[in-house]
C-alpha positions in Angstrom: 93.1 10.1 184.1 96.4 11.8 183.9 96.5 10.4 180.2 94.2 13.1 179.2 96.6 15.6 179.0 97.0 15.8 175.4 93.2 17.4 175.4 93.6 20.0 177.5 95.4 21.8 174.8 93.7 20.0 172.2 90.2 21.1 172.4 91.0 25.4 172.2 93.1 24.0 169.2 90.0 22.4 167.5 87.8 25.4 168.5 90.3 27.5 166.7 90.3 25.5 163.6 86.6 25.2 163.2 86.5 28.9 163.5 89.0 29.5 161.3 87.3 27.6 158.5 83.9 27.6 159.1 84.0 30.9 161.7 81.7 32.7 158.9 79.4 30.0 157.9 78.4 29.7 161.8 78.1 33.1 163.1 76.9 34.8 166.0 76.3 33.5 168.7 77.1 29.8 167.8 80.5 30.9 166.9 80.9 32.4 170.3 79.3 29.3 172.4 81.4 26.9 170.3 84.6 28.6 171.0 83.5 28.9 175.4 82.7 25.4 174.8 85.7 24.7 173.6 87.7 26.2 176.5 85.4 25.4 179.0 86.0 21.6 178.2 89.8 22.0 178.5 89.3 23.1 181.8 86.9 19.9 182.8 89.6 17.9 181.6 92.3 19.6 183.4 90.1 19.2 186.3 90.0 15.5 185.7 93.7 15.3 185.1 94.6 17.4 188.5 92.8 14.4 190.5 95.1 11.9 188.3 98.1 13.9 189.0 98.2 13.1 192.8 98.7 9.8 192.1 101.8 10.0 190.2 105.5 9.9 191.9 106.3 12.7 192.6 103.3 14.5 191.6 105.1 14.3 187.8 104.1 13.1 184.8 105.2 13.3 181.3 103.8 13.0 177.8 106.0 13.0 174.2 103.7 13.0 171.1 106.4 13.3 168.5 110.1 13.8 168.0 110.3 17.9 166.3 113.6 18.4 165.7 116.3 15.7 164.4 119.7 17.7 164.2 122.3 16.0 165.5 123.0 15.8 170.0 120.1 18.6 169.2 116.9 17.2 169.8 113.8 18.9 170.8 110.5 17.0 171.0 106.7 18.4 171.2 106.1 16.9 174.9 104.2 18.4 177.6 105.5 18.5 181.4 102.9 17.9 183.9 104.0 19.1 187.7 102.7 21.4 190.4 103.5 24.5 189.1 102.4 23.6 185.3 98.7 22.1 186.5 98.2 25.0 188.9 98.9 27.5 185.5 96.7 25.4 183.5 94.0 25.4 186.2 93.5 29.2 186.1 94.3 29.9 183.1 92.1 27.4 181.6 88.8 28.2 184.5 89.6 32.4 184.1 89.5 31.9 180.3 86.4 30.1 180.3 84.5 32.8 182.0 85.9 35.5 179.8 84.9 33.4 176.4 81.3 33.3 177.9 81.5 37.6 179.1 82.6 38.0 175.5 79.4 36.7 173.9 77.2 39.6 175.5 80.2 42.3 175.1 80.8 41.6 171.5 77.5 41.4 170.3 77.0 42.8 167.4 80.1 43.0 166.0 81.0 42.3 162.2 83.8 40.0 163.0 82.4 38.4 165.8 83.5 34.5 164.7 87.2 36.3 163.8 87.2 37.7 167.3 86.6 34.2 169.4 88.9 32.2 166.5 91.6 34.6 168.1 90.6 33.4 171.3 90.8 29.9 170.9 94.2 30.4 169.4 95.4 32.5 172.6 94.5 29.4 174.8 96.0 26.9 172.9 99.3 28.9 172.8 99.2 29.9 176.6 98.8 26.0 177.2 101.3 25.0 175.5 103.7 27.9 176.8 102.9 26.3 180.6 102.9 22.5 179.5 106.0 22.7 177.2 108.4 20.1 178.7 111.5 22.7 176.9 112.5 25.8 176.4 111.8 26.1 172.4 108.2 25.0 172.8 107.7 27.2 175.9 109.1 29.9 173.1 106.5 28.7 170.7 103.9 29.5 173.1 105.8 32.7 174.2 106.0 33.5 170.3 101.9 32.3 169.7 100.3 34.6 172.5 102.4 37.2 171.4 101.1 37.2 168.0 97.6 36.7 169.6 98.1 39.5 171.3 99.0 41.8 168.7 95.9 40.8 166.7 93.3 41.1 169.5 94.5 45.1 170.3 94.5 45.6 166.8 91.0 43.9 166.4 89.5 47.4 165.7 92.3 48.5 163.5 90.0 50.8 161.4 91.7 53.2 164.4 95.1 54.4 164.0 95.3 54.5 167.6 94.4 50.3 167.8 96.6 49.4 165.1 99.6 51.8 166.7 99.2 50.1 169.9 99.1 46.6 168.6 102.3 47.1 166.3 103.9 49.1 169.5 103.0 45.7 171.9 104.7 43.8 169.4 107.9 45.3 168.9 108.2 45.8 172.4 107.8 42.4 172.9 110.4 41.7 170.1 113.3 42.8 172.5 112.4 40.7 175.7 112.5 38.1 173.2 115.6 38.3 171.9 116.6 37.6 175.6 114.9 34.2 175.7 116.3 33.2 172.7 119.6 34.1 173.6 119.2 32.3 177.1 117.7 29.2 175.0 120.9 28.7 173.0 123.3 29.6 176.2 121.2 26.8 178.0 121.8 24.1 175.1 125.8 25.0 175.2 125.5 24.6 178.8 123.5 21.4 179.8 123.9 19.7 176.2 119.9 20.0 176.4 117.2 22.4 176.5 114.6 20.0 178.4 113.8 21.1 181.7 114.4 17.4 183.4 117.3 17.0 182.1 118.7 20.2 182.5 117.1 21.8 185.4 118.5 19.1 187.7 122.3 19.7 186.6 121.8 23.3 187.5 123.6 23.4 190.3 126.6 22.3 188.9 126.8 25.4 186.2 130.2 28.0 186.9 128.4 30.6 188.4 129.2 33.2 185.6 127.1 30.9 183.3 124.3 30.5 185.7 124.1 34.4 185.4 124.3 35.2 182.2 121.3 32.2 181.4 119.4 34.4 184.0 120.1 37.4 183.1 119.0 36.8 179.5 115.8 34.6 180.5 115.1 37.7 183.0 115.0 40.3 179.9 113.0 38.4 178.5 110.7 38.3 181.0 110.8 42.1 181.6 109.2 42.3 178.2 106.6 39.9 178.3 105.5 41.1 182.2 106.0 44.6 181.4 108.4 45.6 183.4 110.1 48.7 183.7 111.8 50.0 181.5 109.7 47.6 179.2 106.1 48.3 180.9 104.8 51.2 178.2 103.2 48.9 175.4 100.8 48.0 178.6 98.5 50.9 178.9 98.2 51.2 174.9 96.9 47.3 175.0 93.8 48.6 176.7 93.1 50.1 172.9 91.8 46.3 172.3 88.2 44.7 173.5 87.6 44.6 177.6 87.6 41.1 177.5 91.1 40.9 175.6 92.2 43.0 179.0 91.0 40.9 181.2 92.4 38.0 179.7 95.7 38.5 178.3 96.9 41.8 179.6 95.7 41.1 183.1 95.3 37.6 184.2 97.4 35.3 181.5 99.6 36.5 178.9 101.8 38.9 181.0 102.1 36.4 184.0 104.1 34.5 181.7 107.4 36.2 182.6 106.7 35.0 186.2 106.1 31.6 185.2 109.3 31.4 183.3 111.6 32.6 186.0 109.9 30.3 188.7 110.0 27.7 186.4 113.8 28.1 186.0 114.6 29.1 189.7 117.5 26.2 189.9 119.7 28.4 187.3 118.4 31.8 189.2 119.4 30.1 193.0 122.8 28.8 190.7 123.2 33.3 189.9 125.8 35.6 191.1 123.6 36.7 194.0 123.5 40.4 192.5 120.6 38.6 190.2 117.8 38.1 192.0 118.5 41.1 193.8 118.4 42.5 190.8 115.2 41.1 189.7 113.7 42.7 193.1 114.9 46.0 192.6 113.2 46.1 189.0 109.7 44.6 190.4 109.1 46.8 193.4 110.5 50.0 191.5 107.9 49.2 189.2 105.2 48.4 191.3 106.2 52.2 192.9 106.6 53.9 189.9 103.2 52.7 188.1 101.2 52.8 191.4 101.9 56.5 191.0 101.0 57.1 187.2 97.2 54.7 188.0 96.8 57.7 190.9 96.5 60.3 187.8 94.7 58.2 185.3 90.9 59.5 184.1 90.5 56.5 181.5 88.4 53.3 183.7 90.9 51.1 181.8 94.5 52.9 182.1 94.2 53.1 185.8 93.4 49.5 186.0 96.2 48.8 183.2 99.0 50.8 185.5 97.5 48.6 188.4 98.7 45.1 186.2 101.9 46.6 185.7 102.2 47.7 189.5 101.0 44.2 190.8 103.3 42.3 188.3 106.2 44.3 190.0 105.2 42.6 193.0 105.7 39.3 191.8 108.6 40.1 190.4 109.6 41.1 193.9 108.7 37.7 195.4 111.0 36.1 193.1 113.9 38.4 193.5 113.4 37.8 197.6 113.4 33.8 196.9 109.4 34.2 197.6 108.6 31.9 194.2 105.6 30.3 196.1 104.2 34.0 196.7 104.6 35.1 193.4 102.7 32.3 192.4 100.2 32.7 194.9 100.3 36.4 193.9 99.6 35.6 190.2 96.7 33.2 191.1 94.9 36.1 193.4 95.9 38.8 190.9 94.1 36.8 187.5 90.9 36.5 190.0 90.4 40.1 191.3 92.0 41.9 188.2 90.1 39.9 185.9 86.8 40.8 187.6 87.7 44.4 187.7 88.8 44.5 183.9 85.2 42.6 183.2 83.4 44.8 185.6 85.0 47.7 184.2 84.2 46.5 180.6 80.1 45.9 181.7 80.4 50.0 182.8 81.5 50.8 179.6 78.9 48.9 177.9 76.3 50.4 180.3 77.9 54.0 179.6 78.0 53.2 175.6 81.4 53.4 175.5 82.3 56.2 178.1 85.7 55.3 179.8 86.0 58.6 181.3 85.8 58.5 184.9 85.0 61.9 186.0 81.3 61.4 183.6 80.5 58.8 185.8 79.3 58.5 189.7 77.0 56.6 191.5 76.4 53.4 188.9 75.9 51.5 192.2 72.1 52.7 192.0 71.7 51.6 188.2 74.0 49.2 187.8 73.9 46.7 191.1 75.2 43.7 189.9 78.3 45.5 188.7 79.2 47.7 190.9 78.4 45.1 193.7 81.0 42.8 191.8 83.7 45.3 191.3 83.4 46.3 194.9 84.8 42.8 195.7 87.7 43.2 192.9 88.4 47.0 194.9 89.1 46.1 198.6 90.3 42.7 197.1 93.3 45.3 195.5 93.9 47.0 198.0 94.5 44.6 200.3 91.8 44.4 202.3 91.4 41.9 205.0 90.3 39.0 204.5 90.0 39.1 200.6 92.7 37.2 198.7 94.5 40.1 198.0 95.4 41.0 202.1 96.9 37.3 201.8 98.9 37.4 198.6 100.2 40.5 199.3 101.2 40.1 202.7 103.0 37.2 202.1 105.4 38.6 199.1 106.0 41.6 201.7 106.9 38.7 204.2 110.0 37.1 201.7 110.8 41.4 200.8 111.2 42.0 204.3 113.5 38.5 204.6 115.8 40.1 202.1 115.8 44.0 203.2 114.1 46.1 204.7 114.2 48.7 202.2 112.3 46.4 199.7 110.0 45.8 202.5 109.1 49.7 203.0 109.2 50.6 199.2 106.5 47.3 199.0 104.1 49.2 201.9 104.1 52.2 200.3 103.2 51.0 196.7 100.2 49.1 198.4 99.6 52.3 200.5 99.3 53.6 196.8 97.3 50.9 195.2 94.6 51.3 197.9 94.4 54.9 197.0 94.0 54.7 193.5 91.7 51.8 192.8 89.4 53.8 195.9 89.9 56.8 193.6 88.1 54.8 190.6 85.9 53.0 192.2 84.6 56.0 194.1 84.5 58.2 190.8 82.5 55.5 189.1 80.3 54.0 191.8 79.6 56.4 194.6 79.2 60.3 194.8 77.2 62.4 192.2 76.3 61.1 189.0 78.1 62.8 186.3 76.2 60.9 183.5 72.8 62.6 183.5 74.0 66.3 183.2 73.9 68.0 180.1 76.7 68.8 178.1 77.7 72.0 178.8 77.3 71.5 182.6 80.2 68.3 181.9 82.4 70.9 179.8 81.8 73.3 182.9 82.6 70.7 185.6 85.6 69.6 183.7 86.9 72.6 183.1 86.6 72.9 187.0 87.8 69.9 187.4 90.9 69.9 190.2 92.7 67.3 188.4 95.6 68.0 186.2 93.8 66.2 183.2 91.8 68.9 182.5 94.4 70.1 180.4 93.6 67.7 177.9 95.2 64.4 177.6 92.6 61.9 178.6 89.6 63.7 178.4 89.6 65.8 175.6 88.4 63.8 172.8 85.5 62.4 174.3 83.8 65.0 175.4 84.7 67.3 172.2 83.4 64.7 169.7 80.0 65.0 172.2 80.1 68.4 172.8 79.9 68.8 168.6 77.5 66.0 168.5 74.8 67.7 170.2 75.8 71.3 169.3 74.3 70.3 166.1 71.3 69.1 167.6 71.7 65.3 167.1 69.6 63.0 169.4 72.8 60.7 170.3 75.6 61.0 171.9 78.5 59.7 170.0 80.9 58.6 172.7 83.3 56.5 170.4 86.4 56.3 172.2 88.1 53.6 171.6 86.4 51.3 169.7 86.2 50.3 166.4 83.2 50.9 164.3 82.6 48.0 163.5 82.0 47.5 167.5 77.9 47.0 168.2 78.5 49.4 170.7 80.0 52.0 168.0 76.7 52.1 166.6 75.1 53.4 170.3 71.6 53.7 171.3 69.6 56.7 171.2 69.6 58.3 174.4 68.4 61.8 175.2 70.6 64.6 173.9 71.4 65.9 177.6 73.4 62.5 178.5 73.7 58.8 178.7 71.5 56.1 180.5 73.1 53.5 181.9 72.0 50.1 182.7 73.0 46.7 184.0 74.5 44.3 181.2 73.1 41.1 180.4 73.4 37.7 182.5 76.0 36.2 180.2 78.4 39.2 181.0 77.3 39.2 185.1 77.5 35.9 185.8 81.4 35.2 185.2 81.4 38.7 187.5 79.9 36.6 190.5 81.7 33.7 189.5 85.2 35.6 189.8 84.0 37.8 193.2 83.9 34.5 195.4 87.0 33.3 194.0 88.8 36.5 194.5 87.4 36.8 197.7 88.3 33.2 198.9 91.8 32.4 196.9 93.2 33.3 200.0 92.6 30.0 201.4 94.9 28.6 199.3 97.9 29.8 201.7 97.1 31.2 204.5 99.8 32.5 207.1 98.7 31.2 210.1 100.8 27.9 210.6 102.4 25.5 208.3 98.9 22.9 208.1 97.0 25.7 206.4 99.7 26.5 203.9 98.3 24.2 200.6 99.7 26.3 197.8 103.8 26.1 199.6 103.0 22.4 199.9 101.9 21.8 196.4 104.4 23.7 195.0 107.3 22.2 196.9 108.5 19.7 194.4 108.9 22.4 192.0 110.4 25.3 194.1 111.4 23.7 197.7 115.0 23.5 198.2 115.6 27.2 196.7 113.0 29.3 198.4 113.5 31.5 200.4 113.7 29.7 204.6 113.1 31.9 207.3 110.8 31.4 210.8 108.5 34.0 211.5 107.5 34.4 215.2 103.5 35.2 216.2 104.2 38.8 217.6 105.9 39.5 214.1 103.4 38.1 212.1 100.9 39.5 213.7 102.7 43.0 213.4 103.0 42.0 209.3 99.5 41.3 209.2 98.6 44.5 211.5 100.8 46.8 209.1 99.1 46.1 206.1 95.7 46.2 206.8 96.5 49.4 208.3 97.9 50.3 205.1 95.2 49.4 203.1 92.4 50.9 205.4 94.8 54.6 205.3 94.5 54.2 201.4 91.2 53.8 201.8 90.3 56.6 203.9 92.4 59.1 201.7 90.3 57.9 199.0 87.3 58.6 200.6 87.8 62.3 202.4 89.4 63.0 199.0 86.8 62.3 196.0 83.5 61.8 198.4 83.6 63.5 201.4 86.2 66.6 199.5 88.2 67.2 202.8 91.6 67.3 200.8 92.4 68.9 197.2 92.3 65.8 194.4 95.4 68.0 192.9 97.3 66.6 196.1 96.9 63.2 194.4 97.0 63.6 190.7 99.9 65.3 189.9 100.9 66.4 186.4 103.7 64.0 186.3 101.9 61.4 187.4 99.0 62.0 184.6 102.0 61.6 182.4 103.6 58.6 183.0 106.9 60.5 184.4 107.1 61.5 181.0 108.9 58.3 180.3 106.8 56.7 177.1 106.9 60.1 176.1 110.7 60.3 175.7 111.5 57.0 174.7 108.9 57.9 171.7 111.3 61.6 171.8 114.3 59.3 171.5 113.1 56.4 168.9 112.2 59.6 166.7 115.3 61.4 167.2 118.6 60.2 167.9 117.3 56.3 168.2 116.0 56.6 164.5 119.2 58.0 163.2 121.5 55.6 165.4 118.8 52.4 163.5 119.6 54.1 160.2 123.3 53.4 161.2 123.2 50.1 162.5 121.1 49.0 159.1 124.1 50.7 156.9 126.6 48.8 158.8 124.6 45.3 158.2 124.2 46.4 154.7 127.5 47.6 153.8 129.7 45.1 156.6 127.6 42.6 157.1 126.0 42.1 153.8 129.1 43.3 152.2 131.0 40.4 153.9 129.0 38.2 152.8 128.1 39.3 149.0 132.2 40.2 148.9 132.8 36.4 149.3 130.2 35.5 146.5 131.7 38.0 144.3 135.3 36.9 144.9 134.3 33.3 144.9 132.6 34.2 141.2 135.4 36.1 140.0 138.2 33.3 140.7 136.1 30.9 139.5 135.8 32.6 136.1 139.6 33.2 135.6 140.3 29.4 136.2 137.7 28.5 133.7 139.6 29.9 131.3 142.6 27.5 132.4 140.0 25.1 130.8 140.6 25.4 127.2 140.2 21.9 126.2 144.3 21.7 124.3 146.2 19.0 125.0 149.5 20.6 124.5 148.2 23.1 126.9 147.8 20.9 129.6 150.7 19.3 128.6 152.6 22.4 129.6 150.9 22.9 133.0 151.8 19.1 133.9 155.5 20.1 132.9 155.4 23.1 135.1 154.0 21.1 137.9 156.8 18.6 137.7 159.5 21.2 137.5 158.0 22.9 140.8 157.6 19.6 142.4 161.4 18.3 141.4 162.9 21.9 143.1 160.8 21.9 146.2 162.0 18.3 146.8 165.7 19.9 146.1 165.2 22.7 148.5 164.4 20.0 150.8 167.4 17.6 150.3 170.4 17.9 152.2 173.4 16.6 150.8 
């Protein structure tokens, strides 16, 4: 069964080029079953092949289709690696995908380019499987390269926006620089181990100087900073959420920016082969980000941002794991985070389709009552964040905090209080969309009014602002809809929204094909903690599975029943405080919401800000010298060497002149050097 391997990538390959040519001819909603098909068979056959793979040694198995690149001791072949961690990638990736293709046939209904929009799709799956299965480092690139190009055209889908076609471009150049560290690391890894093929080299790891095993890290780890959005590389993030819901869900929550993770598990023989300062390193950066975004989601008014913030926060804690030697928990951590953020993202895309288009949380409020399925669903994806027991999340969390506190302390506090944090703010959203007063149904100038009373610091404008003004002007002139286009394209069916009373919107439940993959996702992100539970080493699957992959560098340490017990105790006490806080604060209005949102937080710590301050100022004039020094050095080099290669070569054609007695002469003058060189040389 394991033979099968080849179609698991295959079949979102053939979706995407049916689409691609015949995309237009078949339309909606064929296009749009075709291409779910399409996915959803991968993931039957990498169901098929996961039974086939126990039987192999070693729980290994590998496939070469063709010999890619010839050149000399460099050979590269297109071949696909099958072990634990690959087929446990494939398995979510493939089954999350699958539900998000079948979301995306009620959620882009309507839409002009609805074929184009699942032809991406298809194209995204095919590259993310071939960026787990790749059996090297230059096809795990072409996959790195693929869903990065994927990416950029599915947040730029609406690109009729500026603000869409800004984000995509600033996604992609972001990108650009954690990519020159992969391809830096690639070449360092060929001069190193003679190959870049992860059984071949991977093995030999241990034997690398230690300098070299660093700088191979350190390169593979910027390049993971960028594609994981990490700090100080995190800030194309929150513009992504420009593109369709279920392009959130799928790439900038639950695939895509796990890939980072993936590549430095997958490479944790070099990392354990690092100066230790490395994956210290790498542990610092995660939980600092976790921190630092856990605050900016606390300030957040747009549904999306605060959820976008949240990836970036939870990806810091997998970065953590890894730095701590926790690679099973990161992975563990990835599998829990692509269940429960991927039903929040889809959730939160079926309330903006309910809202016709709203994304502003304060003109929301108790959508429980008219939107049950959803706001059910989403409840699952909330305590499920923040840690509640016994909800996947409580699990995965608790054990990358159990490999932080192994390695210090400190990271073991700063990891409490980032998931005190994330239980605050995702109870801050939920209870501002689901619960409390409904915000929806009041007329427009009672919204202006409460958002002008509004405690929280964005009602100085920056989230806010445009929504309700392009409303505000929209009934002032006495139209009978509300034009809430945020940001969507027009293009988007739900551009074009439905005629609703002028004093507000009416929500209502989405359809069945946008609800079911909500259910589907709450019972696994409620139950993924099964896969490794704490309790004693029997109930541990996801450790053992992963143990021919990862087992001799992670991270060893006993942990006694009275401290795991206090571990357990400490988090869920964590998560219930966050809770609480929540609570008294937006339902119950026992504290100020100022308290919480701070200015700076709303802001982003002013940190995309001043990088787009910098890349304006100083950085664009520092560019502007670096392109005259490759034009005039580097180019001039280069075009110096043409010219003086062209010059010479036209004075010696003129030595050509086709006279014998001139060549006679130069053969005369060649013998008299020769004859006094051999004197000079003679000793008599």
């Amino acid at each position: 069964m394991v033979e099968l391997l080849w179609l698991i990538p295959a079949l979102p390959l053939a979706g995407f080029l049916v689409l691609l040519f015949f995309g237009s001819r078949i339309g909606e909603p064929v296009a749009g079953w075709l291409a779910t098909a399409a996915v959803a068979g991968s993931f039957v056959t990498a169901v098929v092949v996961f039974l086939g793979l126990r039987d192999q040694p070693g729980d290994l198995y590998e496939l070469t289709l063709f010999e890619w690149i010839p050149a000399g001791t460099f050979q590269v072949d297109v071949g696909f690696l099958l072990d634990p961690l690959s087929m446990t990638m494939v398995l979510f990736v493939t089954g999350v995908a699958s539900l998000i293709h079948l979301y995306s046939i009620g959620y882009m209904h309507g839409d002009s380019r609805f074929p184009r929009f699942f032809t991406y799709l298809n194209l995204f799956v095919f590259s993310m499987l071939m960026l787990v299965l790749g059996d090297n480092l230059i096809l795990t690139f072409l996959g790195w390269e693929g869903v990065g190009a994927c990416s950029y055209l599915l947040i730029s889908f609406w690109f009729e926006k500026d603000a869409n076609a800004s984000a995509g471009k600033k996604a992609f150049i972001t990108n650009r620089i954690g990519d020159w560290g992969f391809m830096v690391a690639t070449f360092a890894a060929f001069f190193a181990f003679g190959t870049v093929k992860y059984t071949e080299m991977l093995p030999d790891a241990a034997g690398l100087a230690v300098s070299t095993a660093t700088f191979i890290g350190v390169m593979l780890f910027i390049g993971a900073i960028g594609k994981s959005a990490q700090f100080p590389l995190f800030v194309w993030l929150p513009d992504a959420m420009a593109g369709p819901t279920p392009v959130s869900a799928l790439i900038h929550a639950a695939t895509m920016v796990t890939a980072g993770v993936y590549l430095l598990v997958r490479v944790n023989p070099i990392l354990a082969a690092a100066a230790d300062w490395l994956p210290t390193l790498i542990a610092w950066v995660g939980v600092l980000t976790a921190l630092l975004a856990a605050t900016i989601a606390l300030a957040q008014t747009d549904i999306k941002k605060v959820l976008a913030y949240s990836t970036v926060s939870q990806l810091g804690y997998m970065f953590l794991a890894v730095g701590s030697g926790g690679y099973s928990a990161a992975i563990f951590m990835m599998i829990a985070h692509a269940f429960y953020k991927g039903l929040l993202f889809l959730a939160a895309g079926s309330v903006i389709h309910g809202m016709h288009e709203e994304q502003d949380i304060r003109r929301m409020g108790a959508l429980r009552k008219v939107m049950p399925i959803t706001g059910g669903m989403f409840l699952v994806g909330w305590l499920s964040l923040a840690a509640f027991p016994p909800l996947s999340g409580f699990w995965a969390k608790d054990d990358v905090l159990a490999f932080a506190l192994h390695k210090s302390p400190v990271l073991y506090v700063l990891g409490l209080l980032a998931a005190l944090l994330t239980a605050l703010y995702i109870t801050r959203e939920t209870m501002m969309v689901f619960f409390g007063e409904a915000r929806w149904g009041k007329s427009v100038d009672d919204e202006l009014a409460a958002q002008a009373a509004h405690t929280g610091p964005g009602a100085d404008g920056a989230d806010g602002e445009v929504v309700v003004g392009e409303q505000g002007e929209a009934n002032a002139v006495g139209e009978a809809t509300v034009a809430t286009e945020t940001a969507s394209g027009p293009d988007h069916a739900h551009a074009a929204p439905e005629p609703v009373p002028a004093h507000g919107v009416t929500p209502h439940e989405s359809p069945w094909v946008m609800t079911v993959p909500l259910m589907v996702l709450a019972v696994c992100a409620a139950f993924a903690g099964l896969l490794n539970l704490p309790f004693n080493d029997s109930l541990k699957f996801l450790d053992h599975w992963l143990e021919p992959v990862i087992g001799e560098n992670q991270a060893q340490f006993e942990t006694s029943g009275v401290k795991l017990a206090f571990e357990l105790g400490i988090s869920a006490f964590l998560s219930a405080t966050g809770i609480a806080i929540g609570y008294f604060t937006y339902i119950r209005h026992r504290f100020p919401a100022t308290f919480i949102e701070q200015k700076l937080f709303l802001h982003g710590w002013y940190i995309d800000s001043s990088i787009s301050r910098f890349m304006g100022g100083p950085g664009q004039r520092l560019f502007e010298l670096a392109a005259l020094f490759d034009r005039v050095v580097i180019d001039g080099a280069v075009n110096g060497v043409g010219r003086a290669t062209r010059g010479g070569a036209a004075r010696l054609r003129t030595v050509q002149n086709g006279y014998v007695r001139a060549y006679a002469l130069m053969i005369a003058v060649g013998a008299v050097v020769v004859v006094a060189f051999v004197l000079t040389q003679v000793t008599f």
